[in-house]
Coordinates of C-alpha atoms and ligand atoms in Angstrom, one line a residue:
Chain A
M1 CA 0.0 0.0 0.0
T2 CA 1.4 3.4 -1.0
S3 CA -0.1 6.7 -0.2
A4 CA -1.1 9.2 -2.8
A5 CA 0.4 12.5 -2.1
H6 CA 3.4 12.8 0.1
T7 CA 7.1 12.1 0.3
A8 CA 7.9 13.3 3.8
P9 CA 8.8 10.4 6.2
A10 CA 6.3 9.8 8.9
N11 CA 7.8 10.5 12.3
E12 CA 5.7 10.3 15.5
Q13 CA 8.3 12.3 17.3
T14 CA 7.8 15.4 15.2
Y15 CA 4.1 14.8 14.8
D16 CA 2.6 15.4 18.2
V17 CA -0.8 13.8 17.8
H18 CA -1.7 14.4 21.4
R19 CA -1.1 18.1 21.1
I20 CA -3.2 18.2 17.9
K21 CA -5.9 16.2 19.7
A22 CA -5.9 18.8 22.5
D23 CA -6.8 21.5 19.9
F24 CA -10.2 19.7 19.3
P25 CA -12.3 20.4 22.4
I26 CA -15.0 17.9 21.6
L27 CA -12.5 15.0 21.8
A28 CA -11.9 15.5 25.5
Q29 CA -15.0 13.8 26.6
Q30 CA -16.2 10.5 27.9
V31 CA -18.9 8.6 26.1
H32 CA -20.7 5.8 28.0
G33 CA -17.9 6.0 30.6
H34 CA -15.0 5.7 28.2
P35 CA -12.8 8.3 26.6
L36 CA -14.3 9.2 23.2
V37 CA -12.6 7.5 20.3
Y38 CA -13.8 9.3 17.2
L39 CA -13.4 7.2 14.1
D40 CA -16.2 8.6 11.9
N41 CA -14.2 11.2 10.2
A42 CA -15.4 10.4 6.7
A43 CA -18.9 11.3 7.8
T44 CA -17.7 14.6 9.3
T45 CA -14.6 15.8 11.1
Q46 CA -14.4 17.5 14.4
K47 CA -13.4 21.2 14.6
P48 CA -10.3 22.7 16.1
R49 CA -10.7 25.5 18.6
A50 CA -9.3 27.8 15.9
V51 CA -12.4 27.2 13.7
I52 CA -14.8 27.5 16.6
S53 CA -13.2 30.8 17.6
A54 CA -13.2 32.2 14.1
L55 CA -17.0 31.6 13.9
E56 CA -17.6 33.1 17.3
H57 CA -15.4 36.1 16.6
Y58 CA -17.2 36.7 13.3
Y59 CA -20.6 36.8 14.9
A60 CA -19.4 38.6 18.0
A61 CA -17.4 41.3 16.2
D62 CA -17.8 41.5 12.5
N63 CA -21.2 40.2 11.4
A64 CA -22.9 42.2 8.6
N65 CA -24.1 41.5 5.1
I66 CA -21.5 41.5 2.4
H67 CA -20.9 43.4 -0.9
R68 CA -23.6 45.9 -0.2
G69 CA -23.0 48.1 2.8
V70 CA -20.9 51.2 3.0
H71 CA -20.5 50.8 6.7
E72 CA -17.5 49.5 8.6
L73 CA -18.9 46.1 9.6
S74 CA -20.0 45.2 6.1
G75 CA -16.5 46.1 4.9
R76 CA -15.0 43.8 7.4
A77 CA -17.3 40.9 6.6
T78 CA -16.8 41.3 2.9
K79 CA -13.0 41.4 3.4
Q80 CA -13.0 38.2 5.4
Y81 CA -15.4 36.5 3.0
E82 CA -13.1 37.3 0.1
E83 CA -10.0 36.5 2.0
A84 CA -11.4 33.0 2.5
R85 CA -12.0 32.7 -1.2
A86 CA -8.3 33.5 -1.7
A87 CA -7.3 31.0 0.9
V88 CA -9.3 28.3 -0.8
R89 CA -7.9 29.3 -4.2
A90 CA -4.4 28.8 -2.7
F91 CA -5.4 25.5 -1.0
L92 CA -6.5 24.1 -4.4
N93 CA -3.7 25.9 -6.3
A94 CA -6.3 27.4 -8.6
A95 CA -5.2 30.2 -10.9
D96 CA -7.9 32.8 -10.1
D97 CA -10.2 33.7 -7.1
R98 CA -13.0 33.9 -9.6
E99 CA -12.8 30.2 -10.1
I100 CA -13.8 29.5 -6.5
I101 CA -17.6 29.4 -5.9
F102 CA -19.0 29.0 -2.4
V103 CA -21.8 26.5 -2.1
R104 CA -23.4 24.5 0.7
G105 CA -21.2 21.4 0.2
A106 CA -19.9 18.9 -2.3
T107 CA -23.5 17.9 -3.0
E108 CA -24.6 21.4 -4.1
G109 CA -21.4 21.8 -6.1
I110 CA -22.2 18.7 -8.2
N111 CA -25.8 19.7 -8.5
L112 CA -24.7 23.2 -9.7
V113 CA -22.6 21.7 -12.5
A114 CA -25.2 19.1 -13.5
D115 CA -27.9 21.8 -13.6
S116 CA -25.9 24.6 -15.2
F117 CA -23.2 22.9 -17.3
G118 CA -25.7 20.1 -18.1
R119 CA -28.3 22.5 -19.5
S120 CA -26.8 22.0 -23.0
F121 CA -26.9 18.2 -22.8
R122 CA -29.1 16.5 -25.3
A123 CA -30.5 13.0 -26.0
G124 CA -27.7 10.7 -26.9
D125 CA -25.0 12.5 -24.9
E126 CA -23.2 10.4 -22.4
I127 CA -22.1 10.8 -18.8
I128 CA -19.6 8.5 -17.2
V129 CA -19.3 7.8 -13.4
S130 CA -17.6 5.1 -11.5
T131 CA -19.2 2.3 -9.4
M132 CA -17.6 3.8 -6.2
E133 CA -19.3 7.2 -6.4
H134 CA -21.1 8.6 -3.4
H135 CA -24.8 9.0 -4.2
S136 CA -24.2 12.7 -4.6
N137 CA -22.1 12.0 -7.7
I138 CA -24.7 9.7 -9.1
V139 CA -28.1 11.1 -8.5
P140 CA -27.6 14.6 -10.0
W141 CA -26.4 13.0 -13.2
Q142 CA -29.3 10.6 -13.2
M143 CA -31.6 13.6 -12.9
L144 CA -29.8 15.3 -15.7
C145 CA -30.3 12.2 -17.8
E146 CA -34.0 12.2 -17.1
R147 CA -34.2 15.9 -18.1
S148 CA -32.1 15.7 -21.2
G149 CA -32.2 12.2 -22.5
A150 CA -28.5 11.7 -21.9
V151 CA -27.3 8.3 -20.9
L152 CA -25.3 7.3 -17.8
K153 CA -22.5 4.8 -18.2
V154 CA -20.7 3.2 -15.2
V155 CA -17.1 2.2 -14.9
P156 CA -16.8 -1.1 -13.0
I157 CA -14.4 -1.7 -10.1
D158 CA -12.4 -4.8 -9.3
D159 CA -12.5 -6.9 -6.1
D160 CA -10.0 -4.7 -4.4
G161 CA -12.0 -1.6 -5.2
E162 CA -9.8 -0.3 -8.0
F163 CA -11.1 1.8 -10.8
L164 CA -10.8 -0.2 -14.0
M165 CA -9.0 2.2 -16.4
D166 CA -9.3 -0.1 -19.4
E167 CA -13.1 -0.4 -18.9
Y168 CA -13.2 3.3 -18.6
E169 CA -11.3 3.8 -21.8
K170 CA -13.9 1.5 -23.6
L171 CA -16.8 3.7 -22.4
L172 CA -15.2 7.0 -23.6
S173 CA -16.4 8.1 -27.0
P174 CA -17.2 11.3 -28.9
R175 CA -20.6 11.2 -27.2
T176 CA -19.1 11.5 -23.7
R177 CA -19.8 15.0 -22.4
M178 CA -19.0 14.6 -18.7
V179 CA -17.0 12.2 -16.4
G180 CA -17.7 12.3 -12.7
I181 CA -15.1 10.6 -10.5
V182 CA -14.4 10.5 -6.8
H183 CA -10.9 11.4 -5.8
Q184 CA -11.0 9.3 -2.7
S185 CA -13.8 6.9 -2.1
N186 CA -15.6 7.3 1.2
S187 CA -16.7 3.7 1.4
L188 CA -13.5 2.0 0.3
G189 CA -10.7 4.5 0.8
T190 CA -9.5 4.0 -2.8
V191 CA -7.5 7.0 -4.1
N192 CA -8.3 7.1 -7.8
P193 CA -5.9 7.9 -10.6
V194 CA -7.8 11.1 -11.4
K195 CA -5.0 12.7 -13.4
E196 CA -5.0 9.9 -15.9
T197 CA -8.8 9.8 -15.9
I198 CA -8.9 13.5 -16.7
A199 CA -6.3 13.3 -19.4
R200 CA -8.2 10.4 -21.2
A201 CA -11.5 12.3 -20.9
H202 CA -10.0 15.4 -22.4
A203 CA -8.5 13.3 -25.2
A204 CA -12.1 12.2 -25.9
G205 CA -13.4 15.8 -25.7
A206 CA -15.2 15.3 -22.4
R207 CA -15.2 17.4 -19.3
V208 CA -14.5 16.1 -15.8
L209 CA -15.8 16.7 -12.3
V210 CA -13.7 15.4 -9.5
D211 CA -15.5 14.8 -6.1
G212 CA -12.8 15.8 -3.7
A213 CA -15.0 15.7 -0.5
Q214 CA -12.9 12.9 1.0
A215 CA -9.5 13.7 -0.6
A216 CA -9.3 17.3 0.7
P217 CA -8.4 16.5 4.4
H218 CA -5.9 13.8 3.4
Q219 CA -3.6 15.1 0.7
R220 CA -2.3 18.2 -1.0
L221 CA -4.5 19.2 -3.9
D222 CA -3.6 20.9 -7.1
V223 CA -6.4 21.5 -9.6
R224 CA -4.0 22.8 -12.2
A225 CA -1.7 19.9 -12.0
L226 CA -4.7 17.6 -12.4
D227 CA -6.1 19.8 -15.1
T228 CA -9.6 19.1 -13.8
D229 CA -12.5 21.1 -15.1
F230 CA -14.5 21.0 -11.9
Y231 CA -13.6 20.0 -8.3
V232 CA -15.9 20.0 -5.3
L233 CA -15.2 20.1 -1.5
S234 CA -17.2 19.9 1.7
G235 CA -16.0 22.2 4.5
H236 CA -17.2 19.9 7.3
K237 CA -15.1 17.0 6.1
M238 CA -11.9 19.1 6.4
Y239 CA -12.3 20.4 9.9
G240 CA -14.5 23.3 8.8
P241 CA -18.1 24.1 9.5
T242 CA -21.1 22.4 8.0
G243 CA -23.1 24.2 5.3
I244 CA -20.1 25.4 3.4
G245 CA -18.5 23.8 0.4
V246 CA -16.6 24.8 -2.7
L247 CA -17.0 24.4 -6.4
Y248 CA -13.9 25.0 -8.4
G249 CA -14.4 25.4 -12.1
K250 CA -12.1 26.5 -14.9
R251 CA -12.9 30.1 -15.6
E252 CA -13.7 29.8 -19.3
L253 CA -16.2 27.0 -18.4
L254 CA -17.8 29.0 -15.6
E255 CA -18.0 32.0 -17.8
S256 CA -19.9 30.1 -20.4
M257 CA -22.4 28.5 -18.0
P258 CA -25.8 29.9 -17.2
P259 CA -26.6 30.9 -13.6
Y260 CA -27.7 28.2 -11.2
Q261 CA -30.1 30.2 -9.0
G262 CA -31.4 33.6 -9.5
G263 CA -31.6 36.4 -6.8
G264 CA -29.7 39.1 -5.2
D265 CA -25.9 39.3 -5.6
M266 CA -25.9 37.3 -8.8
I267 CA -27.0 40.3 -10.9
L268 CA -25.5 43.6 -12.1
S269 CA -28.8 45.2 -12.9
V270 CA -32.5 44.1 -12.9
S271 CA -35.4 45.5 -14.8
F272 CA -38.5 43.8 -16.0
E273 CA -37.2 44.2 -19.6
K274 CA -33.7 42.9 -19.0
T275 CA -31.6 41.6 -16.2
V276 CA -27.8 41.5 -16.5
Y277 CA -26.0 38.8 -14.6
N278 CA -23.1 39.5 -12.4
K279 CA -19.6 38.4 -13.2
L280 CA -17.8 35.5 -11.7
P281 CA -17.9 34.2 -9.0
Y282 CA -21.0 36.1 -7.9
K283 CA -23.0 34.9 -10.9
F284 CA -23.2 31.6 -9.0
E285 CA -23.7 32.9 -5.5
A286 CA -27.3 34.1 -5.4
G287 CA -28.7 35.5 -2.2
T288 CA -26.9 36.2 1.1
P289 CA -24.4 33.4 1.4
H290 CA -23.3 31.5 4.5
I291 CA -20.8 34.3 5.3
A292 CA -19.4 32.6 8.5
G293 CA -18.9 29.4 6.5
P294 CA -16.0 30.5 4.4
I295 CA -14.5 32.3 7.4
G296 CA -14.6 29.1 9.4
L297 CA -13.3 27.1 6.4
K298 CA -10.3 29.4 6.0
A299 CA -9.5 28.9 9.7
A300 CA -9.6 25.1 9.1
I301 CA -7.3 25.4 6.1
D302 CA -4.9 27.6 8.0
Y303 CA -4.9 25.0 10.8
M304 CA -4.2 22.1 8.4
Q305 CA -1.5 24.1 6.8
A306 CA 0.1 25.0 10.1
V307 CA 0.3 21.2 11.0
G308 CA 1.4 20.5 7.5
L309 CA -0.5 18.7 4.8
E310 CA 2.3 16.3 4.0
R311 CA 2.8 15.5 7.7
I312 CA -0.9 14.9 8.2
A313 CA -0.9 12.5 5.2
A314 CA 2.2 10.7 6.4
H315 CA 0.7 10.3 9.9
E316 CA -2.6 9.0 8.6
H317 CA -0.9 6.7 6.2
E318 CA 1.1 5.1 8.9
L319 CA -2.0 4.8 11.1
L320 CA -3.9 3.2 8.3
A321 CA -1.2 0.6 7.9
Y322 CA -1.2 -0.1 11.6
G323 CA -4.9 -0.4 11.7
C324 CA -4.9 -2.8 8.8
E325 CA -2.3 -4.9 10.6
L326 CA -4.4 -5.0 13.8
L327 CA -7.6 -5.8 12.0
A328 CA -6.0 -8.6 10.0
E329 CA -5.6 -10.4 13.3
I330 CA -9.3 -10.3 14.1
P331 CA -10.9 -13.7 13.3
G332 CA -13.6 -13.6 10.7
L333 CA -12.9 -10.0 9.6
R334 CA -12.9 -9.2 5.9
M335 CA -11.7 -5.9 4.6
I336 CA -13.9 -4.2 2.0
G337 CA -11.6 -2.1 -0.1
T338 CA -8.0 -3.2 -0.5
A339 CA -6.8 -1.0 -3.3
A340 CA -3.1 -0.5 -3.7
V341 CA -3.4 3.3 -3.2
R342 CA -5.8 4.2 -0.5
S343 CA -6.2 6.4 2.5
S344 CA -7.8 6.8 5.9
V345 CA -10.6 4.3 5.6
L346 CA -11.0 0.9 7.2
S347 CA -14.2 -0.6 5.9
F348 CA -15.0 -4.2 6.9
V349 CA -17.5 -6.9 7.7
L350 CA -17.3 -9.5 10.5
E351 CA -18.5 -13.0 9.8
G352 CA -21.9 -13.6 11.3
I353 CA -22.2 -10.2 12.9
H354 CA -24.2 -7.4 11.3
P355 CA -22.4 -4.1 11.0
H356 CA -25.2 -2.4 12.9
D357 CA -24.6 -4.6 15.9
I358 CA -20.8 -3.9 15.7
G359 CA -21.6 -0.2 15.8
T360 CA -23.8 -0.4 18.9
I361 CA -21.3 -2.5 20.8
L362 CA -18.4 -0.2 19.9
D363 CA -20.5 2.8 20.8
R364 CA -20.8 1.5 24.4
E365 CA -17.0 1.4 24.4
G366 CA -17.0 5.1 23.5
I367 CA -15.9 4.3 19.9
A368 CA -17.7 6.1 17.1
I369 CA -17.7 4.4 13.7
R370 CA -20.2 4.4 10.9
T371 CA -22.2 1.4 9.8
G372 CA -24.4 1.2 6.8
H373 CA -24.1 1.7 3.1
H374 CA -22.2 5.0 3.4
C375 CA -24.4 6.5 0.6
A376 CA -22.7 4.2 -1.8
Q377 CA -25.3 1.4 -2.4
P378 CA -23.7 0.4 -5.7
V379 CA -20.5 -0.4 -3.8
M380 CA -22.4 -2.6 -1.3
A381 CA -24.1 -4.3 -4.2
R382 CA -20.7 -4.9 -5.9
Y383 CA -19.4 -6.6 -2.8
G384 CA -22.7 -8.4 -2.1
V385 CA -23.0 -7.0 1.4
P386 CA -26.0 -5.0 2.8
A387 CA -23.7 -2.7 4.8
T388 CA -20.2 -2.4 6.2
A389 CA -18.6 -1.1 9.4
R390 CA -16.3 1.8 8.6
A391 CA -13.6 3.4 10.8
S392 CA -12.2 6.5 9.2
L393 CA -9.1 8.4 10.3
A394 CA -8.2 12.0 10.8
M395 CA -5.2 14.0 11.8
Y396 CA -6.0 13.7 15.5
N397 CA -6.3 10.0 15.6
S398 CA -3.6 8.0 17.3
R399 CA -2.3 4.5 17.5
S400 CA -4.3 4.0 20.7
D401 CA -7.5 4.9 18.9
V402 CA -7.0 2.0 16.4
E403 CA -6.0 -0.2 19.3
A404 CA -9.2 0.6 21.0
L405 CA -11.0 -0.3 17.8
A406 CA -9.4 -3.7 17.6
R407 CA -10.2 -4.3 21.3
G408 CA -13.8 -3.3 20.7
L409 CA -14.1 -5.7 17.8
R410 CA -12.8 -8.6 20.0
K411 CA -15.3 -7.6 22.6
T412 CA -18.0 -7.6 19.9
I413 CA -17.1 -11.1 18.9
E414 CA -17.2 -12.1 22.6
V415 CA -20.7 -10.8 23.0
F416 CA -21.8 -12.7 20.0
S417 CA -20.0 -16.0 20.8
Chain B
M1 CA -21.4 -3.9 29.4
D2 CA -24.5 -4.7 31.5
D3 CA -26.9 -2.9 29.2
L4 CA -25.2 -4.6 26.3
R5 CA -26.0 -8.0 27.9
D6 CA -29.6 -6.7 28.4
L7 CA -29.8 -5.9 24.7
Y8 CA -28.1 -8.9 23.4
Q9 CA -29.7 -11.6 25.6
E10 CA -29.1 -15.2 24.8
V11 CA -32.5 -15.7 23.3
I12 CA -32.0 -12.7 21.0
L13 CA -28.6 -13.9 19.9
D14 CA -30.0 -17.3 19.2
H15 CA -32.9 -16.1 17.1
G16 CA -30.5 -13.7 15.4
K17 CA -28.3 -16.5 14.3
H18 CA -30.9 -19.1 13.8
P19 CA -34.1 -17.4 12.8
R20 CA -37.3 -19.4 13.0
N21 CA -39.9 -19.5 10.2
F22 CA -37.2 -18.2 7.9
R23 CA -38.8 -19.3 4.6
K24 CA -41.4 -18.4 2.1
A25 CA -45.1 -19.4 2.6
P26 CA -46.5 -21.1 -0.5
A27 CA -50.1 -20.4 0.6
A28 CA -49.5 -16.8 1.8
N29 CA -52.4 -14.5 1.0
R30 CA -50.8 -11.4 2.6
T31 CA -47.3 -10.1 2.1
A32 CA -45.4 -6.9 2.6
H33 CA -41.9 -5.6 2.3
G34 CA -40.0 -3.6 5.0
Y35 CA -36.9 -1.6 4.6
N36 CA -34.7 0.4 6.9
P37 CA -32.7 2.7 4.6
L38 CA -30.4 3.7 7.4
C39 CA -28.8 0.3 7.9
G40 CA -30.0 -1.5 4.8
D41 CA -32.2 -4.0 6.7
Q42 CA -34.7 -5.7 4.4
V43 CA -37.6 -8.0 5.4
E44 CA -40.4 -9.6 3.5
I45 CA -43.3 -11.0 5.6
F46 CA -45.6 -13.7 4.4
L47 CA -48.9 -14.3 6.1
E48 CA -51.6 -16.8 5.6
L49 CA -54.9 -15.8 7.1
D50 CA -57.8 -18.2 7.2
E51 CA -61.4 -17.2 6.6
G52 CA -61.9 -16.5 10.2
G53 CA -59.0 -13.9 10.1
V54 CA -56.7 -16.1 12.2
V55 CA -53.0 -16.3 11.3
K56 CA -52.5 -19.8 10.1
D57 CA -48.9 -19.3 9.0
I58 CA -46.4 -16.5 9.1
C59 CA -42.8 -16.5 8.0
F60 CA -40.2 -14.2 6.6
Q61 CA -37.1 -13.7 4.5
G62 CA -34.5 -10.9 4.4
S63 CA -31.4 -9.7 6.0
G64 CA -30.7 -7.5 9.0
C65 CA -28.9 -7.1 12.2
A66 CA -29.3 -9.4 15.2
I67 CA -32.0 -7.2 16.8
S68 CA -34.1 -7.0 13.7
T69 CA -33.7 -10.6 12.7
A70 CA -34.5 -11.9 16.2
S71 CA -37.4 -9.5 16.5
T72 CA -38.9 -10.8 13.2
S73 CA -38.3 -14.4 14.2
M74 CA -39.9 -14.1 17.6
M75 CA -42.8 -12.1 16.1
T76 CA -43.6 -14.9 13.7
Q77 CA -43.7 -17.4 16.7
A78 CA -45.9 -15.1 18.7
L79 CA -48.4 -14.4 16.1
K80 CA -49.2 -17.9 14.8
G81 CA -52.8 -18.7 15.8
K82 CA -53.7 -15.1 16.7
T83 CA -56.5 -13.1 15.3
L84 CA -56.0 -9.8 13.4
A85 CA -57.2 -7.9 16.4
Q86 CA -54.9 -9.8 18.8
A87 CA -51.9 -9.3 16.4
R88 CA -52.5 -5.5 16.4
A89 CA -52.9 -5.4 20.2
L90 CA -49.7 -7.3 20.7
F91 CA -47.9 -4.8 18.5
E92 CA -49.2 -2.0 20.8
E93 CA -47.7 -3.8 23.8
F94 CA -44.4 -4.4 21.9
H95 CA -44.2 -0.8 20.8
A96 CA -44.7 0.3 24.4
L97 CA -42.0 -2.0 25.5
I98 CA -39.5 -0.8 23.0
T99 CA -40.1 2.9 23.3
G100 CA -40.6 2.9 27.0
T101 CA -44.0 4.6 26.6
G102 CA -47.0 3.4 28.6
E103 CA -47.1 0.3 30.6
P104 CA -46.5 -2.9 28.7
D105 CA -48.2 -6.0 30.1
P106 CA -45.7 -8.7 30.7
E107 CA -48.4 -11.3 30.6
K108 CA -49.4 -10.4 27.1
L109 CA -45.8 -10.0 25.9
G110 CA -44.6 -13.4 27.0
K111 CA -41.2 -14.2 25.5
L112 CA -41.1 -10.9 23.7
A113 CA -40.2 -9.2 27.0
V114 CA -36.6 -10.1 26.2
F115 CA -36.6 -7.0 24.0
S116 CA -36.9 -4.7 27.0
G117 CA -33.2 -3.8 26.7
V118 CA -33.8 -2.0 23.5
R119 CA -35.3 0.8 25.5
E120 CA -31.8 1.9 26.5
F121 CA -30.7 2.0 22.9
P122 CA -33.2 4.4 21.2
N123 CA -31.4 4.4 17.9
R124 CA -32.0 0.7 17.7
A125 CA -35.8 0.9 18.2
K126 CA -36.4 0.9 14.5
C127 CA -34.5 -2.4 14.2
A128 CA -36.8 -4.0 16.7
T129 CA -40.1 -2.6 15.2
L130 CA -39.4 -2.9 11.4
A131 CA -40.9 -6.4 11.3
W132 CA -44.0 -5.4 13.2
H133 CA -44.7 -2.4 11.0
T134 CA -44.2 -4.6 8.0
M135 CA -46.6 -7.2 9.5
C136 CA -49.3 -4.5 9.9
A137 CA -48.8 -3.5 6.3
A138 CA -49.2 -7.1 5.2
L139 CA -52.4 -7.3 7.2
E140 CA -53.7 -4.4 5.3
N141 CA -52.1 -5.7 2.1
R142 CA -50.4 -2.4 1.4
A143 CA -48.4 -2.5 -1.8
E144 CA -45.8 0.1 -1.1
P145 CA -42.8 -1.0 1.0
V146 CA -42.7 0.0 4.6
S147 CA -39.8 2.3 5.4
T148 CA -38.6 3.2 8.8
E149 CA -37.8 6.7 7.7
Ligands
LIG1 C1 -17.0 11.1 -1.5 C2 -18.1 12.0 -1.1 N1 -18.7 12.8 -1.9 C3 -19.7 13.7 -1.6 C4 -20.2 13.7 -0.3 C5 -21.3 14.6 0.0 O1 -20.9 15.6 0.9 P1 -21.9 16.6 1.5 O2 -23.0 15.7 2.1 O3 -21.1 17.4 2.5 O4 -22.4 17.5 0.4 C6 -19.6 12.8 0.6 C7 -20.2 12.8 2.0 O5 -20.3 11.8 2.6 C8 -18.6 12.0 0.3 O6 -18.0 11.1 1.1

């Protein structure tokens, strides 16, 4: 197993996981009489004090509506909102702040593209997605197909949960308009070869949307190196607040696309005869946005960068390897998702014990994992399981957390024996 | 650990692993589908009612966690030979037991009282009651699947 995006050697001495953990107030609690072991990070991550303080400070000191007031507070709020856009631009290594659109989350980002970019799709056009997509990168395209008569094609995965490049190549054709692919799978942990996927799509004349909701907290991103057309993020999965996400789009594409929603802020002038839409990025940000959201997200990005993206990735990579080792010793445990390049996800089933029961027993030990289909029912169908148990790692998890998981699983087996 | 033992009592584990009446009923005249989208539990209930409205046979198929499988299994045992009215009344008792509302009657519940531990696990209540909701749908011959959500 190799990790996607780092070269720095992991070193527990220089990576002080306990100090990092101490920055996340929620983690210092007992659950059912045990110290909380939070391993449901793929669902949502916890927030460092820096993010909580940024939100509090914004509401306590600077709250005002943006882009419209002449007064001091509005100026401050606008400045911080736009500084957050610049921070996200730098985080993604995008070329231009105007390519960063604030949305509610990855889901809304994908819906925006399917709705707006998809408006020109016609019967016979084709959209390709992979089997391991989150429902949010399936359903908006299905809805677009229903509206437009376009056809959805699905790239299969193998038993390890690897994207099958050759099968993908066979599906590409001049009819392909759009390829939707997840950068890192939330149900399997697979890190997909998105750069090659994008290059091949471009060679066929198609555009690509990469779902980066899970990749963002685990590796350094570079939308220009990938040459992706669209990239989406969810703030809450990268230590930021809920309700804020990002759509990155190449400027010429965004320029050419019709607005997604109509309202205030997205217009230059309105009359009943003619309304002129605003320029990027405001064309896609109708109405008063979640102003505190980007401000909190910037604090999260700053925090991740202060710890070091490569160091986080190295730490999590080592922890994943350790977790795999410990889980391999558990009798009757089968890993779901064993791709060569993967990150932060331990998805598994236990023989004769339903994931839901595992989840309940671990919860009583203070261990939070996710059980279910992880909004990836096609993946469950592919593996012939109704659900899996999933432990997912973040920068604040330590070796003792995965040890607690292994202990909890042995206890689960004991309860059921 | 104690409330875990209360939840996963021997009887429940046994029914979870070896569900009774786990089959299709060739003569079923009432069926319904139940689904819990949160955990993926699926159940299909087959009922054979005689002319007098008595449950002559009841069985099920599907997949689910220990709580939902055991609950379905024990429900089928409890309902055989009961009238429609008795079946509904028993569901009321069971529901009261699971949700901790009202005063369930241990006499009426019989073996089903082993599910009392579920009360301490509110997010597992749906696992225990899916079969019962589905059974009610079967009695009414409702076509659309029952969902816990
Ligand atoms: C891979 C992936 N894509 C998209 C999403 C959707 O994110 P959100 O619900 O924040 O819009 C998720 C969330 O689980 C995810 O894991």
